Tab-separated table of C-alpha atoms in Angstrom:
chain	number	residue	atom	x	y	z
A	1	MET	CA	37.003	16.030	-8.737
A	2	ASN	CA	33.602	17.541	-9.569
A	3	TRP	CA	30.111	16.070	-9.633
A	4	THR	CA	29.646	16.162	-13.415
A	5	ASP	CA	32.812	14.195	-14.206
A	6	THR	CA	32.282	11.800	-11.308
A	7	LEU	CA	28.724	10.968	-12.319
A	8	ALA	CA	29.874	10.436	-15.903
A	9	ASP	CA	32.555	8.007	-14.674
A	10	TYR	CA	30.030	6.228	-12.478
A	11	THR	CA	27.569	5.922	-15.359
A	12	HIS	CA	30.305	4.277	-17.436
A	13	HIS	CA	31.046	1.949	-14.501
A	14	LEU	CA	27.381	0.916	-14.186
A	15	ARG	CA	26.853	0.343	-17.897
A	16	PHE	CA	30.101	-1.330	-18.936
A	17	ILE	CA	31.694	-2.771	-15.794
A	18	ARG	CA	28.694	-3.851	-13.763
A	19	ARG	CA	26.555	-4.230	-16.921
A	20	SER	CA	23.501	-2.925	-15.111
A	21	ARG	CA	20.167	-2.743	-16.918
A	22	ASP	CA	19.210	0.604	-18.464
A	23	LYS	CA	16.336	1.054	-16.015
A	24	THR	CA	18.650	0.411	-13.065
A	25	VAL	CA	21.152	2.954	-14.354
A	26	ASP	CA	18.387	5.515	-14.900
A	27	SER	CA	17.115	4.948	-11.366
A	28	TYR	CA	20.599	5.394	-9.851
A	29	LEU	CA	21.289	8.550	-11.848
A	30	ASN	CA	17.925	10.067	-10.953
A	31	ASP	CA	18.752	9.635	-7.260
A	32	LEU	CA	22.308	10.896	-7.685
A	33	ASN	CA	21.236	13.977	-9.639
A	34	ILE	CA	19.005	14.974	-6.725
A	35	TYR	CA	21.826	14.185	-4.294
A	36	SER	CA	24.539	16.093	-6.191
A	37	LYS	CA	22.288	19.117	-6.723
A	38	TRP	CA	21.595	19.298	-2.977
A	39	MET	CA	25.314	19.044	-2.209
A	40	VAL	CA	26.265	21.773	-4.700
A	41	ASN	CA	23.541	24.044	-3.285
A	42	HIS	CA	25.142	23.560	0.121
A	43	GLY	CA	28.648	24.403	-1.092
A	44	ILE	CA	29.972	20.850	-1.520
A	45	ASN	CA	31.409	20.708	-5.036
A	46	ASP	CA	33.732	17.720	-4.610
A	47	PRO	CA	32.054	14.316	-4.069
A	48	LEU	CA	35.122	13.142	-2.145
A	49	SER	CA	34.601	15.833	0.490
A	50	VAL	CA	31.107	14.701	1.475
A	51	GLN	CA	30.812	13.839	5.170
A	52	ILE	CA	28.206	11.771	6.994
A	53	GLU	CA	26.744	14.950	8.545
A	54	GLN	CA	25.884	16.303	5.090
A	55	ILE	CA	24.391	12.967	4.009
A	56	ASP	CA	22.212	12.864	7.132
A	57	ALA	CA	21.028	16.428	6.492
A	58	PHE	CA	20.198	15.605	2.869
A	59	LEU	CA	18.303	12.454	3.868
A	60	GLU	CA	16.334	14.308	6.521
A	61	GLU	CA	14.940	16.626	3.850
A	62	TYR	CA	14.465	13.835	1.313
A	63	CYS	CA	12.522	11.623	3.737
A	64	GLU	CA	9.927	14.335	4.323
A	65	HIS	CA	8.697	14.109	0.736
A	66	HIS	CA	9.275	10.520	-0.380
A	67	ALA	CA	7.817	7.081	0.279
A	68	ASN	CA	9.642	4.373	2.209
A	69	ALA	CA	10.459	2.400	-0.943
A	70	SER	CA	12.185	5.420	-2.490
A	71	ILE	CA	14.137	6.036	0.715
A	72	LEU	CA	15.333	2.428	0.826
A	73	ARG	CA	16.455	2.624	-2.800
A	74	LEU	CA	18.253	5.922	-2.198
A	75	HIS	CA	20.246	4.450	0.692
A	76	SER	CA	21.366	1.637	-1.583
A	77	THR	CA	22.264	4.119	-4.323
A	78	LEU	CA	24.378	6.236	-1.985
A	79	ARG	CA	26.224	3.237	-0.545
A	80	ASN	CA	27.066	1.925	-4.012
A	81	PHE	CA	28.127	5.343	-5.278
A	82	HIS	CA	30.471	6.046	-2.374
A	83	ALA	CA	31.873	2.515	-2.572
A	84	PHE	CA	32.746	3.337	-6.204
A	85	LEU	CA	34.538	6.492	-5.047
A	86	GLY	CA	36.521	4.372	-2.604
A	87	GLU	CA	37.715	2.156	-5.442
A	88	SER	CA	39.126	5.175	-7.284
A	89	LYS	CA	41.043	6.760	-4.412
A	90	ASP	CA	43.409	5.362	-1.805
A	91	GLN	CA	42.744	6.047	1.883
A	92	TYR	CA	39.164	7.159	1.231
A	93	ASN	CA	36.962	7.137	4.324
A	94	ASP	CA	33.546	6.135	3.025
A	95	PRO	CA	30.977	8.267	4.915
A	96	THR	CA	28.193	5.775	4.221
A	97	ASP	CA	29.961	3.260	6.470
A	98	ARG	CA	28.402	5.264	9.301
A	99	LEU	CA	25.018	5.631	7.597
A	100	ALA	CA	22.175	4.114	9.610
A	101	SER	CA	19.995	1.744	7.607
A	102	PRO	CA	16.349	2.822	7.324
A	103	LYS	CA	13.634	0.574	8.670
A	104	LYS	CA	11.635	-1.191	6.029
A	105	GLN	CA	7.920	-0.513	6.451
A	106	THR	CA	6.045	-3.617	5.414
A	107	LYS	CA	2.553	-2.975	4.117
A	108	LEU	CA	0.108	-5.701	3.277
A	109	PRO	CA	-0.476	-5.769	-0.491
A	110	VAL	CA	-3.830	-4.552	-1.748
A	111	PHE	CA	-5.484	-7.000	-4.125
A	112	LEU	CA	-8.712	-7.450	-6.041
A	113	SER	CA	-11.088	-10.357	-5.598
A	114	ALA	CA	-11.616	-12.737	-8.496
A	115	ASP	CA	-15.125	-11.264	-8.921
A	116	ASP	CA	-13.721	-7.744	-9.251
A	117	VAL	CA	-11.097	-8.892	-11.741
A	118	SER	CA	-13.766	-10.568	-13.854
A	119	LYS	CA	-15.414	-7.142	-14.250
A	120	LEU	CA	-12.209	-5.877	-15.871
A	121	ILE	CA	-12.141	-8.613	-18.533
A	122	VAL	CA	-14.548	-7.078	-21.022
A	123	GLU	CA	-15.719	-8.866	-24.172
A	124	SER	CA	-15.970	-6.534	-27.140
A	125	ASP	CA	-15.404	-6.308	-30.879
A	126	ASP	CA	-13.931	-2.825	-30.604
A	127	PRO	CA	-10.175	-2.985	-31.413
A	128	LYS	CA	-9.139	-0.783	-28.509
A	129	GLU	CA	-11.228	-2.782	-26.018
A	130	ILE	CA	-9.814	-6.067	-27.353
A	131	PHE	CA	-6.335	-4.622	-26.871
A	132	HIS	CA	-7.075	-3.470	-23.321
A	133	THR	CA	-8.675	-6.765	-22.341
A	134	ALA	CA	-5.631	-8.685	-23.553
A	135	ILE	CA	-3.323	-6.534	-21.400
A	136	VAL	CA	-5.419	-6.623	-18.216
A	137	ASP	CA	-6.124	-10.339	-18.502
A	138	LEU	CA	-2.459	-11.178	-19.057
A	139	LEU	CA	-1.324	-9.097	-16.068
A	140	TYR	CA	-3.754	-10.866	-13.723
A	141	ALA	CA	-3.312	-14.379	-15.128
A	142	THR	CA	0.493	-14.338	-15.145
A	143	GLY	CA	1.532	-11.873	-12.429
A	144	LEU	CA	3.812	-9.981	-14.823
A	145	ARG	CA	5.359	-6.714	-13.715
A	146	VAL	CA	4.117	-3.778	-15.785
A	147	SER	CA	7.612	-3.336	-17.268
A	148	GLU	CA	7.658	-7.017	-18.262
A	149	ALA	CA	4.332	-6.638	-20.082
A	150	SER	CA	5.510	-3.477	-21.828
A	151	ASP	CA	8.798	-5.101	-22.894
A	152	LEU	CA	7.243	-8.449	-23.907
A	153	THR	CA	8.344	-9.629	-27.371
A	154	PHE	CA	7.340	-12.537	-29.574
A	155	THR	CA	10.666	-14.247	-28.912
A	156	GLN	CA	9.462	-14.707	-25.312
A	157	LEU	CA	5.928	-15.786	-26.171
A	158	TYR	CA	5.095	-19.462	-26.816
A	159	LEU	CA	1.447	-19.386	-27.804
A	160	ASN	CA	1.144	-23.017	-28.881
A	161	GLU	CA	2.731	-24.263	-25.667
A	162	GLY	CA	0.908	-21.713	-23.517
A	163	PHE	CA	3.755	-20.034	-21.649
A	164	ILE	CA	5.965	-16.945	-21.525
A	165	ARG	CA	9.715	-16.836	-20.887
A	166	ILE	CA	10.448	-13.740	-18.824
A	167	ILE	CA	13.785	-12.055	-18.202
A	168	GLY	CA	13.082	-10.174	-14.982
A	169	LYS	CA	15.057	-8.170	-12.440
A	170	GLY	CA	18.742	-8.995	-12.317
A	171	ASN	CA	18.406	-10.796	-15.683
A	172	LYS	CA	16.743	-13.651	-13.813
A	173	GLU	CA	14.808	-15.933	-16.151
A	174	ARG	CA	11.499	-17.564	-15.288
A	175	VAL	CA	8.694	-19.336	-17.125
A	176	VAL	CA	5.065	-18.319	-16.553
A	177	MET	CA	2.087	-20.316	-17.786
A	178	ILE	CA	-0.845	-18.667	-19.578
A	179	ALA	CA	-4.377	-19.796	-18.719
A	180	PRO	CA	-6.467	-21.047	-21.684
A	181	ALA	CA	-9.043	-18.242	-21.371
A	182	THR	CA	-6.253	-15.661	-21.273
A	183	LEU	CA	-4.705	-17.220	-24.373
A	184	VAL	CA	-8.002	-16.743	-26.196
A	185	ASN	CA	-8.058	-13.021	-25.405
A	186	LEU	CA	-4.371	-12.628	-26.236
A	187	LYS	CA	-4.680	-14.419	-29.588
A	188	LYS	CA	-7.757	-12.351	-30.455
A	189	TYR	CA	-5.702	-9.186	-30.031
A	190	ILE	CA	-2.683	-10.589	-31.903
A	191	ASP	CA	-4.751	-11.926	-34.814
A	192	THR	CA	-7.289	-9.122	-35.281
A	193	VAL	CA	-5.993	-5.861	-33.805
A	194	ARG	CA	-2.218	-5.895	-33.887
A	195	PRO	CA	-1.979	-6.345	-37.695
A	196	LEU	CA	-4.115	-3.205	-38.121
A	197	TRP	CA	-1.712	-1.119	-36.042
A	198	LEU	CA	1.629	-2.643	-36.997
A	199	LYS	CA	3.993	-0.347	-38.870
A	200	GLY	CA	7.320	-1.807	-39.907
A	201	LYS	CA	9.011	-4.574	-37.966
A	202	ASN	CA	8.138	-4.268	-34.282
A	203	GLN	CA	8.641	-7.414	-32.221
A	204	HIS	CA	6.865	-6.092	-29.136
A	205	VAL	CA	3.607	-7.907	-28.476
A	206	PHE	CA	1.699	-4.868	-27.233
A	207	ILE	CA	1.797	-1.860	-29.545
A	208	THR	CA	-0.168	1.354	-29.823
A	209	ARG	CA	-2.266	2.493	-32.771
A	210	ARG	CA	0.866	4.199	-34.078
A	211	GLY	CA	2.723	0.914	-34.091
A	212	LYS	CA	4.998	1.821	-31.170
A	213	GLN	CA	5.797	-0.235	-28.085
A	214	VAL	CA	3.159	0.396	-25.429
A	215	SER	CA	4.537	2.322	-22.448
A	216	ARG	CA	4.258	1.421	-18.790
A	217	GLN	CA	2.290	4.621	-18.179
A	218	TYR	CA	-0.226	3.649	-20.845
A	219	ILE	CA	-0.782	0.291	-19.135
A	220	TYR	CA	-1.378	2.112	-15.838
A	221	THR	CA	-3.990	4.244	-17.569
A	222	VAL	CA	-5.700	1.174	-19.055
A	223	VAL	CA	-6.014	-0.560	-15.685
A	224	LYS	CA	-7.289	2.545	-13.924
A	225	SER	CA	-9.878	3.296	-16.623
A	226	ARG	CA	-11.125	-0.304	-16.583
A	227	CYS	CA	-11.548	-0.118	-12.793
A	228	ARG	CA	-13.373	3.170	-13.058
A	229	ASP	CA	-15.718	1.783	-15.709
A	230	ALA	CA	-16.367	-1.300	-13.549
A	231	GLY	CA	-17.234	0.834	-10.523
A	232	ILE	CA	-14.261	-0.416	-8.487
A	233	GLU	CA	-13.404	2.395	-6.090
A	234	THR	CA	-10.200	0.864	-4.703
A	235	SER	CA	-7.112	2.552	-6.123
A	236	VAL	CA	-5.828	-0.099	-8.522
A	237	SER	CA	-2.552	-0.251	-10.410
A	238	PRO	CA	-1.068	-3.000	-12.601
A	239	HIS	CA	1.006	-4.074	-9.599
A	240	LYS	CA	-2.178	-4.758	-7.627
A	241	LEU	CA	-3.167	-7.254	-10.314
A	242	ARG	CA	0.174	-8.933	-9.600
A	243	HIS	CA	-0.759	-8.959	-5.906
A	244	SER	CA	-4.094	-10.529	-6.823
A	245	PHE	CA	-2.367	-13.215	-8.882
A	246	ALA	CA	-0.135	-14.201	-5.951
A	247	THR	CA	-2.889	-14.079	-3.343
A	248	GLU	CA	-5.253	-16.263	-5.365
A	249	LEU	CA	-2.502	-18.833	-5.949
A	250	LEU	CA	-1.850	-19.144	-2.217
A	251	ALA	CA	-5.572	-19.258	-1.470
A	252	GLY	CA	-5.833	-22.141	-3.926
A	253	GLY	CA	-3.147	-24.088	-2.068
A	254	ALA	CA	-0.042	-23.286	-4.128
A	255	ASP	CA	3.316	-23.818	-2.410
A	256	LEU	CA	5.069	-20.601	-1.380
A	257	ARG	CA	8.214	-21.574	-3.292
A	258	VAL	CA	6.194	-22.043	-6.474
A	259	VAL	CA	4.630	-18.599	-6.068
A	260	GLN	CA	8.105	-17.154	-5.464
A	261	GLU	CA	9.333	-18.669	-8.726
A	262	LEU	CA	6.309	-17.485	-10.712
A	263	LEU	CA	6.700	-13.933	-9.393
A	264	GLY	CA	10.448	-13.899	-9.976
A	265	HIS	CA	11.307	-12.978	-6.383
A	266	SER	CA	14.937	-13.608	-5.489
A	267	ASP	CA	14.150	-13.614	-1.767
A	268	ILE	CA	11.410	-15.811	-0.262
A	269	SER	CA	10.727	-13.134	2.380
A	270	THR	CA	9.337	-10.895	-0.364
A	271	THR	CA	6.807	-13.580	-1.259
A	272	GLN	CA	5.918	-14.331	2.361
A	273	ILE	CA	4.022	-11.058	2.640
A	274	TYR	CA	1.205	-12.744	0.718
A	275	THR	CA	0.825	-15.366	3.437
A	276	HIS	CA	-0.055	-12.540	5.822
A	277	VAL	CA	-2.712	-11.329	3.387
A	278	GLU	CA	-4.231	-14.801	3.192
A	279	SER	CA	-4.059	-15.184	6.967
A	280	LYS	CA	-5.934	-11.891	7.385
A	281	ARG	CA	-8.590	-13.065	4.931
A	282	LEU	CA	-9.000	-16.351	6.820
A	283	HIS	CA	-9.488	-14.484	10.087
A	284	GLN	CA	-12.129	-12.272	8.491
A	285	ALA	CA	-13.976	-15.320	7.198
A	286	TYR	CA	-13.808	-16.942	10.644
A	287	ASP	CA	-15.114	-13.822	12.376
A	288	ALA	CA	-18.003	-13.552	9.934
A	289	PHE	CA	-19.116	-17.142	9.578
A	290	HIS	CA	-17.886	-19.490	12.309
A	291	PRO	CA	-20.707	-20.499	14.726
A	292	ALA	CA	-18.477	-20.269	17.802
A	293	ASN	CA	-17.591	-16.681	16.999
A	294	LYS	CA	-21.264	-15.836	16.405
A	295	LYS	CA	-22.292	-17.355	19.755
A	296	GLN	CA	-19.624	-15.323	21.513
A	297	GLY	CA	-20.957	-12.175	19.892
A	298	GLU	CA	-24.553	-13.000	20.821
A	299	SER	CA	-23.655	-13.607	24.471
A	300	LYS	CA	-22.346	-10.092	24.910
């Protein structure tokens, strides 16, 4: 058994047996290509001969150059891959059974204030600026993932009713409301700009001047350029607008379960990180403004 044939079999398994999404398959294969290349370079040409010692050595090198999120995903990829090998061979000793799970490093999400976000929502009659405003406003007002905005089609968009039906991670469906002001900006783009750029029959809501589906990378560029133009020095990505959406909902008194549903989180613990952000903000407000805290500072 060699790596090329095994990875081809595993790709077939992911696509047609597990029916994984294309992006999930691509992510798995990217990790496994790095993994298999390392193994071949170290003289291990048969995936079935991999031992835990080799996996540990590979991970030690990998961890030096990758973020915690990538490391966590890689561990999951390796466990799933070797479990697949176990299904195809009797008496296979899965080396990942002895693989130590990495510790998840929880970082508080970075978010923008409502005032900073308002600087990103630019009114203009320029087609490109109308387009960019519609994207940025929708990301902040709905908490969409950048991939969900890129993939958004008119079959998911209910303009008259004011909501979007999203098929998120794991094919999990959720409904997200669109604020009236955001609807205005979105309709302005759809009615005035999109018809100018449309070529053929493209059902994606956001398209480029060439009539193609807008890419995730393009949306990243839009958000970063808007922040730069607004003088916002914090490193901002589309995902930080999602953080801002969640944080403002909790600050306004929204129930944690509601925020979980709107974000499309399968696990409530993922949403709970935003309660820590809000708690930190409350402490900062107390330290700055509460009379008792001021008196304590003055007495020193």
